[in-house]
Coordinates of C-alpha atoms in Angstrom, one line a residue:
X1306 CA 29.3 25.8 76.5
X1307 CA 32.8 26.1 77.2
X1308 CA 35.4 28.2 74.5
X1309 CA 38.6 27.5 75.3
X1310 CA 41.7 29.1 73.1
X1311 CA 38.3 30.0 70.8
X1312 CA 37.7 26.6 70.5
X1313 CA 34.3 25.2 71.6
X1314 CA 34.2 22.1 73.6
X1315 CA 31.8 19.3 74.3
X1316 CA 29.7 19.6 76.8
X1317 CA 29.3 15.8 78.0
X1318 CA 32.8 14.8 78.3
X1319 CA 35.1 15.1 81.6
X1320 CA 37.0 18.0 81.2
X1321 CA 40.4 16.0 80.5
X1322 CA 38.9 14.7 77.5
X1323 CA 37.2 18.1 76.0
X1324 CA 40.2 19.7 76.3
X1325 CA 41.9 17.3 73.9
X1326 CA 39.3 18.9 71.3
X1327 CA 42.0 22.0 71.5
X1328 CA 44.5 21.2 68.8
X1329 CA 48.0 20.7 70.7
X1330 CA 46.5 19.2 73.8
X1331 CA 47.1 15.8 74.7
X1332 CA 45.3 13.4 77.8
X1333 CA 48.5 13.8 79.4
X1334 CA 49.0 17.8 78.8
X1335 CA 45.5 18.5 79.8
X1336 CA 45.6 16.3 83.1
X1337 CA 48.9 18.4 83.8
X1338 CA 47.7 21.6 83.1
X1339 CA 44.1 20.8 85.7
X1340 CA 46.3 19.4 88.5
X1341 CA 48.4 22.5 88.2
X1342 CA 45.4 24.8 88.4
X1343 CA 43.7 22.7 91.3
X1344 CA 40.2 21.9 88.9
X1345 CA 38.8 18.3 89.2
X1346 CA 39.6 16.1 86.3
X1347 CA 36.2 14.3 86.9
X1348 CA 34.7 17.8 86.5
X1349 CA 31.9 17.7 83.0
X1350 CA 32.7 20.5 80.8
X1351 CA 29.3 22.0 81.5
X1352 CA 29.8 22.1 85.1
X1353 CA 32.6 24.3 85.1
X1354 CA 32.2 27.8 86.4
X1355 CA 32.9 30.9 84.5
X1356 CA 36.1 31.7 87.1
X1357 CA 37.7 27.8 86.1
X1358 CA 36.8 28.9 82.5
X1359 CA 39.0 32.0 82.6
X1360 CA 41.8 29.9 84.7
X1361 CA 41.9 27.3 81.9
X1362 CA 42.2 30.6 79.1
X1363 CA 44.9 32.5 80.7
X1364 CA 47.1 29.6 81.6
X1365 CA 46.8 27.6 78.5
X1366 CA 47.6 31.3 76.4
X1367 CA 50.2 32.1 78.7
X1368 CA 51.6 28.7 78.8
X1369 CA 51.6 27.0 75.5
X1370 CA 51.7 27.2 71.8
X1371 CA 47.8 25.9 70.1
X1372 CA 45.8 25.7 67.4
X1373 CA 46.7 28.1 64.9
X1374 CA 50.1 29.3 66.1
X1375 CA 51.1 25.3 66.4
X1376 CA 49.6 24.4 63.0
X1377 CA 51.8 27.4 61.1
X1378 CA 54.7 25.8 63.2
X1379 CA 54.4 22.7 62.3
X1380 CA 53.7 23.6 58.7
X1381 CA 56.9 25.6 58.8
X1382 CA 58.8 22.8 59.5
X1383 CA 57.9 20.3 57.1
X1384 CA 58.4 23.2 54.5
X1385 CA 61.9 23.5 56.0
X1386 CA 62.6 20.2 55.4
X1387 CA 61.5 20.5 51.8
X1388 CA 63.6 22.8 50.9
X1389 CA 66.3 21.4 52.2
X1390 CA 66.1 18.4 49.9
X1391 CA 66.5 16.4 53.2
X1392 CA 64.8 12.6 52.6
X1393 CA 62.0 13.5 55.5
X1394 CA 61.1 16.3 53.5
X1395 CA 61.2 14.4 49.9
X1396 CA 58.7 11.7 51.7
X1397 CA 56.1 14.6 52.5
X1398 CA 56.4 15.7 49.3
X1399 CA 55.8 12.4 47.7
X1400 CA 53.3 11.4 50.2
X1401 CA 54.7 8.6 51.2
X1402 CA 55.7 7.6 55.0
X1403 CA 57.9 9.2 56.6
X1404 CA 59.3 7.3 59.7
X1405 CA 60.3 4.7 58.3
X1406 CA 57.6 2.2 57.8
X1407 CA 57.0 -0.2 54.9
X1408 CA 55.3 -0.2 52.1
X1409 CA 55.3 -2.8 50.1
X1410 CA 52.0 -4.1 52.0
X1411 CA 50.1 -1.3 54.5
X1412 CA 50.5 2.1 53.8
X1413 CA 47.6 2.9 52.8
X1414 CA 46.6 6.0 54.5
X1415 CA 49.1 8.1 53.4
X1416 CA 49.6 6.3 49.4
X1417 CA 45.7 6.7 49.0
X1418 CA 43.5 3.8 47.4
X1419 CA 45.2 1.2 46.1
X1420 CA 44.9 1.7 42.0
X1421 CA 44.1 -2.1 40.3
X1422 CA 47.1 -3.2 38.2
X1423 CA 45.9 -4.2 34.7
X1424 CA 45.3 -8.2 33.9
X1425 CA 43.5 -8.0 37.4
X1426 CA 39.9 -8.8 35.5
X1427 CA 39.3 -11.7 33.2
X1428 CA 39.1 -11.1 29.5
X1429 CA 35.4 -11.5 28.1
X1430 CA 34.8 -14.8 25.8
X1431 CA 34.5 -13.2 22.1
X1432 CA 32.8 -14.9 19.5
X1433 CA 35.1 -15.9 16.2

């Protein structure tokens, strides 16, 4: 049971893939960051020793920015934006896409469920 910037990873996958389990790490950043420390990317997370453990630790704290640190980044910036009034930040805030995609049709991750317009259901016969 590997921990990793106190994140736990799975035991089952390759270690190029349990490392992506560490918020801020990619496939590509975590094959980087094992080829520069010399550990197998075949490797099982299980099978790691305690030495490749505490290799992976020290390099990814003194190396990069994870997890929490990242998140309070990235969080800073999108309030940044906000503030700012510029249109990036006014499609956060209205929950809406923000790279430019449509949304006349799609869009439906970020809009929510799509809310029935009324006239959608036939009226019920009445008697007279």
């Amino acid at each position: 049971m590997a921990r990793i910037a106190n994140i736990t990873l799975p035991n089952d996958k390759q270690i190029y893939i349990g490392l992506t389990a560490v918020y801020g790490i990619g496939i590509n950043t975590a094959k980087k960051i094992l080829n520069e420390l010399k550990i197998d990317t075949a490797k099982r997370v299980k099978d790691l020793t305690a030495a490749e453990e505490q290799k992976l630790n020290e390099y990814i704290a003194a190396h990069m920015t994870v997890e929490g640190n990242l998140q309070r980044i990235v969080q800073g910036n999108i309030k940044r934006l906000k503030d700012v009034n510029a249109y990036r930040g006014l499609r956060h805030k209205s929950g809406l896409p923000v790279r430019g995609q449509r949304t006349r049709t799609n869009a439906r991750t970020r809009k929510g469920r799509a809310i029935a317009v009324g006239g959608a259901q036939p009226k019920a016969a009445s008697k007279t």
